[in-house]
PDB file of C-alpha atoms and ligand atoms in Angstrom:
ATOM      1  CA  UNK R  16       0.000   0.000   0.000  1.00 95.00           C
ATOM      2  CA  UNK R  17       1.289   3.419  -0.935  1.00 98.00           C
ATOM      3  CA  UNK R  18       0.212   6.318   1.259  1.00 98.00           C
ATOM      4  CA  UNK R  19       1.282   9.817   2.127  1.00 97.00           C
ATOM      5  CA  UNK R  20       3.809  10.480   4.868  1.00 98.00           C
ATOM      6  CA  UNK R  21       2.552  10.895   8.406  1.00 97.00           C
ATOM      7  CA  UNK R  22       4.423  12.387  11.345  1.00 92.00           C
ATOM      8  CA  UNK R  23       5.834   9.357  13.093  1.00 94.00           C
ATOM      9  CA  UNK R  24       7.064   7.672   9.893  1.00 97.00           C
ATOM     10  CA  UNK R  25      10.493   9.286  10.237  1.00 97.00           C
ATOM     11  CA  UNK R  26      11.885   6.564  12.522  1.00 97.00           C
ATOM     12  CA  UNK R  27      11.008   3.773  10.068  1.00 98.00           C
ATOM     13  CA  UNK R  28      12.390   5.779   7.132  1.00 98.00           C
ATOM     14  CA  UNK R  29      15.560   6.507   9.079  1.00 98.00           C
ATOM     15  CA  UNK R  30      16.008   2.757   9.745  1.00 98.00           C
ATOM     16  CA  UNK R  31      15.582   1.939   6.031  1.00 98.00           C
ATOM     17  CA  UNK R  32      18.189   4.562   5.133  1.00 98.00           C
ATOM     18  CA  UNK R  33      20.595   3.245   7.757  1.00 97.00           C
ATOM     19  CA  UNK R  34      20.392  -0.128   6.004  1.00 98.00           C
ATOM     20  CA  UNK R  35      20.733   1.513   2.562  1.00 97.00           C
ATOM     21  CA  UNK R  36      24.111   3.251   2.221  1.00 94.00           C
ATOM     22  CA  UNK R  37      23.207   4.293  -1.355  1.00 94.00           C
ATOM     23  CA  UNK R  38      20.358   6.485  -0.074  1.00 95.00           C
ATOM     24  CA  UNK R  39      20.909  10.051   1.152  1.00 94.00           C
ATOM     25  CA  UNK R  40      21.440   9.878   4.911  1.00 94.00           C
ATOM     26  CA  UNK R  41      19.089  12.563   6.186  1.00 95.00           C
ATOM     27  CA  UNK R  42      18.338  13.245   9.838  1.00 96.00           C
ATOM     28  CA  UNK R  43      14.880  12.253  11.120  1.00 95.00           C
ATOM     29  CA  UNK R  44      13.769  15.891  11.335  1.00 96.00           C
ATOM     30  CA  UNK R  45      14.344  16.393   7.593  1.00 96.00           C
ATOM     31  CA  UNK R  46      11.303  14.302   6.733  1.00 97.00           C
ATOM     32  CA  UNK R  47       8.880  16.357   8.837  1.00 96.00           C
ATOM     33  CA  UNK R  48      10.422  19.502   7.366  1.00 96.00           C
ATOM     34  CA  UNK R  49      10.168  18.248   3.778  1.00 96.00           C
ATOM     35  CA  UNK R  50       6.543  17.361   4.453  1.00 95.00           C
ATOM     36  CA  UNK R  51       5.805  20.810   5.918  1.00 95.00           C
ATOM     37  CA  UNK R  52       7.481  22.398   2.880  1.00 95.00           C
ATOM     38  CA  UNK R  53       5.013  20.679   0.585  1.00 94.00           C
ATOM     39  CA  UNK R  54       7.361  18.100  -0.865  1.00 97.00           C
ATOM     40  CA  UNK R  55       5.839  14.821  -1.936  1.00 97.00           C
ATOM     41  CA  UNK R  56       6.707  12.099   0.562  1.00 98.00           C
ATOM     42  CA  UNK R  57       5.184   8.707  -0.033  1.00 98.00           C
ATOM     43  CA  UNK R  58       5.689   5.555   1.992  1.00 98.00           C
ATOM     44  CA  UNK R  59       5.053   1.925   1.096  1.00 98.00           C
ATOM     45  CA  UNK R  60       3.463  -0.176   3.808  1.00 98.00           C
ATOM     46  CA  UNK R  61       3.661  -3.948   3.774  1.00 96.00           C
ATOM     47  CA  UNK R  62       1.682  -5.796   6.450  1.00 96.00           C
ATOM     48  CA  UNK R  63       1.296  -2.531   8.348  1.00 95.00           C
ATOM     49  CA  UNK R  64       5.001  -1.661   8.369  1.00 97.00           C
ATOM     50  CA  UNK R  65       6.819   1.021   6.429  1.00 98.00           C
ATOM     51  CA  UNK R  66       9.132  -0.757   3.974  1.00 98.00           C
ATOM     52  CA  UNK R  67       9.998   1.987   1.521  1.00 98.00           C
ATOM     53  CA  UNK R  68       9.760   5.719   0.898  1.00 98.00           C
ATOM     54  CA  UNK R  69      10.393   8.399  -1.676  1.00 98.00           C
ATOM     55  CA  UNK R  70      10.762  12.189  -1.487  1.00 98.00           C
ATOM     56  CA  UNK R  71      10.102  14.428  -4.494  1.00 98.00           C
ATOM     57  CA  UNK R  72      10.259  18.218  -4.803  1.00 98.00           C
ATOM     58  CA  UNK R  73       8.239  19.874  -7.554  1.00 97.00           C
ATOM     59  CA  UNK R  74       9.355  23.318  -8.717  1.00 95.00           C
ATOM     60  CA  UNK R  75       9.111  25.156 -12.040  1.00 92.00           C
ATOM     61  CA  UNK R  76       7.432  22.240 -13.825  1.00 96.00           C
ATOM     62  CA  UNK R  77      10.189  19.863 -12.759  1.00 97.00           C
ATOM     63  CA  UNK R  78       9.984  17.070 -10.196  1.00 98.00           C
ATOM     64  CA  UNK R  79      13.257  16.073  -8.539  1.00 98.00           C
ATOM     65  CA  UNK R  80      13.581  12.770  -6.709  1.00 98.00           C
ATOM     66  CA  UNK R  81      15.509  13.813  -3.610  1.00 97.00           C
ATOM     67  CA  UNK R  82      15.653  10.476  -1.818  1.00 98.00           C
ATOM     68  CA  UNK R  83      14.306   6.982  -2.165  1.00 98.00           C
ATOM     69  CA  UNK R  84      14.933   3.570  -0.638  1.00 98.00           C
ATOM     70  CA  UNK R  85      13.274   0.235  -0.026  1.00 98.00           C
ATOM     71  CA  UNK R  86      14.092  -2.030   2.917  1.00 98.00           C
ATOM     72  CA  UNK R  87      16.779  -4.440   1.628  1.00 98.00           C
ATOM     73  CA  UNK R  88      14.628  -7.458   2.594  1.00 98.00           C
ATOM     74  CA  UNK R  89      11.727  -6.077   0.553  1.00 98.00           C
ATOM     75  CA  UNK R  90      13.550  -5.319  -2.705  1.00 98.00           C
ATOM     76  CA  UNK R  91      12.758  -6.805  -6.144  1.00 98.00           C
ATOM     77  CA  UNK R  92       9.091  -7.175  -5.211  1.00 98.00           C
ATOM     78  CA  UNK R  93       7.727  -4.119  -6.959  1.00 98.00           C
ATOM     79  CA  UNK R  94       7.748  -1.763  -3.965  1.00 98.00           C
ATOM     80  CA  UNK R  95      10.071   0.800  -5.527  1.00 98.00           C
ATOM     81  CA  UNK R  96       8.067   0.729  -8.748  1.00 98.00           C
ATOM     82  CA  UNK R  97       4.789   1.306  -6.888  1.00 98.00           C
ATOM     83  CA  UNK R  98       6.319   4.290  -5.068  1.00 98.00           C
ATOM     84  CA  UNK R  99       7.704   5.774  -8.270  1.00 98.00           C
ATOM     85  CA  UNK R 100       4.463   5.397 -10.212  1.00 97.00           C
ATOM     86  CA  UNK R 101       2.465   7.014  -7.402  1.00 97.00           C
ATOM     87  CA  UNK R 102       4.974   9.877  -7.228  1.00 97.00           C
ATOM     88  CA  UNK R 103       4.726  10.419 -10.986  1.00 97.00           C
ATOM     89  CA  UNK R 104       0.956  10.712 -10.711  1.00 96.00           C
ATOM     90  CA  UNK R 105       1.266  13.288  -7.924  1.00 96.00           C
ATOM     91  CA  UNK R 106       3.945  15.222  -9.777  1.00 97.00           C
ATOM     92  CA  UNK R 107       1.719  15.321 -12.848  1.00 96.00           C
ATOM     93  CA  UNK R 108      -1.129  16.704 -10.751  1.00 96.00           C
ATOM     94  CA  UNK R 109       1.278  19.437  -9.638  1.00 95.00           C
ATOM     95  CA  UNK R 110       1.981  20.266 -13.300  1.00 95.00           C
ATOM     96  CA  UNK R 111       5.424  18.684 -13.529  1.00 97.00           C
ATOM     97  CA  UNK R 112       6.502  18.079 -17.111  1.00 97.00           C
ATOM     98  CA  UNK R 113       9.743  16.331 -16.297  1.00 98.00           C
ATOM     99  CA  UNK R 114      11.140  14.183 -13.507  1.00 98.00           C
ATOM    100  CA  UNK R 115      14.850  13.973 -12.768  1.00 98.00           C
ATOM    101  CA  UNK R 116      17.362  12.734 -10.240  1.00 98.00           C
ATOM    102  CA  UNK R 117      21.045  12.310  -9.501  1.00 97.00           C
ATOM    103  CA  UNK R 118      22.438   8.891  -8.701  1.00 97.00           C
ATOM    104  CA  UNK R 119      25.905   7.643  -7.811  1.00 96.00           C
ATOM    105  CA  UNK R 120      27.713   6.315 -10.852  1.00 96.00           C
ATOM    106  CA  UNK R 121      28.386   3.009  -9.046  1.00 96.00           C
ATOM    107  CA  UNK R 122      24.738   2.464  -8.066  1.00 97.00           C
ATOM    108  CA  UNK R 123      23.958  -0.051 -10.788  1.00 98.00           C
ATOM    109  CA  UNK R 124      20.760  -1.297  -9.130  1.00 98.00           C
ATOM    110  CA  UNK R 125      19.182   2.158  -8.987  1.00 98.00           C
ATOM    111  CA  UNK R 126      20.354   3.070 -12.497  1.00 98.00           C
ATOM    112  CA  UNK R 127      18.767  -0.095 -13.880  1.00 98.00           C
ATOM    113  CA  UNK R 128      15.638   0.524 -11.832  1.00 98.00           C
ATOM    114  CA  UNK R 129      15.227   4.067 -13.183  1.00 98.00           C
ATOM    115  CA  UNK R 130      16.026   2.990 -16.731  1.00 98.00           C
ATOM    116  CA  UNK R 131      13.329   0.354 -16.509  1.00 98.00           C
ATOM    117  CA  UNK R 132      10.955   3.205 -15.658  1.00 98.00           C
ATOM    118  CA  UNK R 133      11.872   5.250 -18.707  1.00 97.00           C
ATOM    119  CA  UNK R 134      14.582   7.497 -17.275  1.00 98.00           C
ATOM    120  CA  UNK R 135      17.522   8.199 -19.527  1.00 98.00           C
ATOM    121  CA  UNK R 136      20.956   9.613 -18.747  1.00 98.00           C
ATOM    122  CA  UNK R 137      21.082  13.324 -19.477  1.00 98.00           C
ATOM    123  CA  UNK R 138      24.457  14.274 -18.033  1.00 97.00           C
ATOM    124  CA  UNK R 139      26.976  13.898 -15.245  1.00 97.00           C
ATOM    125  CA  UNK R 140      28.184  15.935 -12.283  1.00 96.00           C
ATOM    126  CA  UNK R 141      31.836  15.210 -11.548  1.00 96.00           C
ATOM    127  CA  UNK R 142      32.641  14.560  -7.880  1.00 95.00           C
ATOM    128  CA  UNK R 143      29.098  15.503  -6.852  1.00 94.00           C
ATOM    129  CA  UNK R 144      29.084  13.113  -3.895  1.00 93.00           C
ATOM    130  CA  UNK R 145      31.368  13.000  -0.890  1.00 89.00           C
ATOM    131  CA  UNK R 146      32.259  10.148   1.461  1.00 85.00           C
ATOM    132  CA  UNK R 147      33.171   8.538  -0.834  1.00 89.00           C
ATOM    133  CA  UNK R 148      33.796  11.073  -3.571  1.00 94.00           C
ATOM    134  CA  UNK R 149      31.985  10.011  -6.707  1.00 95.00           C
ATOM    135  CA  UNK R 150      30.423  11.345  -9.893  1.00 96.00           C
ATOM    136  CA  UNK R 151      26.672  11.738 -10.139  1.00 97.00           C
ATOM    137  CA  UNK R 152      24.785  10.560 -13.180  1.00 98.00           C
ATOM    138  CA  UNK R 153      21.777  12.701 -14.056  1.00 98.00           C
ATOM    139  CA  UNK R 154      18.703  10.885 -15.281  1.00 98.00           C
ATOM    140  CA  UNK R 155      15.419  12.317 -16.500  1.00 98.00           C
ATOM    141  CA  UNK R 156      12.130  11.392 -18.107  1.00 98.00           C
ATOM    142  CA  UNK R 157       9.060  13.204 -19.365  1.00 97.00           C
ATOM    143  CA  UNK R 158       6.096  12.943 -17.040  1.00 94.00           C
ATOM    144  CA  UNK R 159       2.980  11.817 -18.837  1.00 85.00           C
ATOM    145  CA  UNK R 160      -0.458  10.744 -17.692  1.00 70.00           C
TER     146      UNK R 160
HETATM  147  C1  LIG A 272      16.506   1.338  -6.249  1.00 62.62           C
HETATM  148  C2  LIG A 272      15.483   0.682  -5.304  1.00 62.62           C
HETATM  149  C3  LIG A 272      14.646   1.762  -4.637  1.00 62.62           C
HETATM  150  C4  LIG A 272      14.562  -0.240  -6.136  1.00 62.62           C
HETATM  151  O1  LIG A 272      13.529  -0.729  -5.288  1.00 62.62           O
HETATM  152  P1  LIG A 272      12.828  -2.159  -5.529  1.00 62.62           P
HETATM  153  O2  LIG A 272      11.619  -2.230  -4.662  1.00 62.62           O
HETATM  154  O3  LIG A 272      13.818  -3.255  -5.377  1.00 62.62           O
HETATM  155  O4  LIG A 272      12.406  -2.041  -7.062  1.00 62.62           O
HETATM  156  P2  LIG A 272      11.399  -2.982  -7.894  1.00 62.62           P
HETATM  157  O5  LIG A 272      11.220  -4.296  -7.215  1.00 62.62           O
HETATM  158  O6  LIG A 272      10.164  -2.193  -8.167  1.00 62.62           O
HETATM  159  O7  LIG A 272      12.253  -3.184  -9.240  1.00 62.62           O
HETATM  160  C5  LIG A 272      11.748  -2.896 -10.527  1.00 62.62           C
HETATM  161  C6  LIG A 272      12.774  -3.255 -11.561  1.00 62.62           C
HETATM  162  O8  LIG A 272      13.944  -2.443 -11.423  1.00 62.62           O
HETATM  163  C7  LIG A 272      15.098  -3.224 -11.787  1.00 62.62           C
HETATM  164  N1  LIG A 272      15.941  -3.468 -10.610  1.00 62.62           N
HETATM  165  C8  LIG A 272      15.654  -3.199  -9.325  1.00 62.62           C
HETATM  166  N2  LIG A 272      16.687  -3.555  -8.523  1.00 62.62           N
HETATM  167  C9  LIG A 272      17.632  -4.069  -9.340  1.00 62.62           C
HETATM  168  C10 LIG A 272      18.909  -4.638  -9.107  1.00 62.62           C
HETATM  169  N3  LIG A 272      19.426  -4.750  -7.868  1.00 62.62           N
HETATM  170  N4  LIG A 272      19.626  -5.070 -10.175  1.00 62.62           N
HETATM  171  C11 LIG A 272      19.139  -4.985 -11.429  1.00 62.62           C
HETATM  172  N5  LIG A 272      17.893  -4.474 -11.710  1.00 62.62           N
HETATM  173  C12 LIG A 272      17.161  -4.021 -10.674  1.00 62.62           C
HETATM  174  C13 LIG A 272      14.558  -4.564 -12.303  1.00 62.62           C
HETATM  175  O9  LIG A 272      14.303  -4.424 -13.686  1.00 62.62           O
HETATM  176  C14 LIG A 272      13.259  -4.681 -11.510  1.00 62.62           C
HETATM  177  O10 LIG A 272      12.312  -5.551 -12.117  1.00 62.62           O
HETATM  178  P3  LIG A 272      12.423  -7.146 -11.853  1.00 62.62           P
HETATM  179  O11 LIG A 272      12.607  -7.354 -10.382  1.00 62.62           O
HETATM  180  O12 LIG A 272      11.107  -7.647 -12.362  1.00 62.62           O
HETATM  181  O13 LIG A 272      13.608  -7.616 -12.652  1.00 62.62           O
HETATM  182  C15 LIG A 272      16.208  -0.195  -4.244  1.00 62.62           C
HETATM  183  O14 LIG A 272      17.164  -1.037  -4.895  1.00 62.62           O
HETATM  184  C16 LIG A 272      16.926   0.579  -3.166  1.00 62.62           C
HETATM  185  O15 LIG A 272      16.340   0.951  -2.153  1.00 62.62           O
HETATM  186  N6  LIG A 272      18.244   0.840  -3.332  1.00 62.62           N
HETATM  187  C17 LIG A 272      19.043   1.494  -2.315  1.00 62.62           C
HETATM  188  C18 LIG A 272      18.745   2.989  -2.234  1.00 62.62           C
HETATM  189  C19 LIG A 272      18.974   3.680  -3.558  1.00 62.62           C
HETATM  190  O16 LIG A 272      19.843   3.330  -4.347  1.00 62.62           O
HETATM  191  N7  LIG A 272      18.163   4.731  -3.795  1.00 62.62           N
HETATM  192  C20 LIG A 272      18.225   5.494  -5.018  1.00 62.62           C
HETATM  193  C21 LIG A 272      19.139   6.650  -4.841  1.00 62.62           C
HETATM  194  S1  LIG A 272      19.048   7.743  -6.255  1.00 62.62           S
END
């Protein structure tokens, strides 16, 4: 089940991120703040427990995926896809024409995942990430109904 973020989800999201070094490691308070700032935060619940999340910011007709992860034990079961599709629908309702993201060059799983969902590489940002230093790959897709 995909639903909108509720105060109190931050602990579960934080735990998923702690187990997902590829995700951005935000503090718990960032999720409440992102929610208050009108960003799209969706969570995936499986058997009543939060097993995945995604954060998207829509501005100037563009939707940026700021963070996303699925509990490692829950991966390859369609959870990430369900989150992404729901986020695309919301972004479309907020007039986004394009969705984009940055991903670590070495993150083959996420790059394949986004490619499967129609994202294509549009550029690179050298040494965008720290700890460890790494290039970012930019990926984007048109948002359609
Ligand atoms: C990327 C991520 C969110 C995908 O979540 P997920 O729930 O496993 O995704 P899905 O089950 O919906 O996968 C859909 C498709 O994406 C592709 N895919 C997903 N994970 C993959 C992997 N590890 N290797 C190759 N392809 C993969 C496959 O085509 C998959 O379909 P299939 O399982 O039928 O072959 C998850 O791997 C994750 O949390 N990674 C760590 C955090 C991260 O990298 N976040 C993104 C930062 S930009």
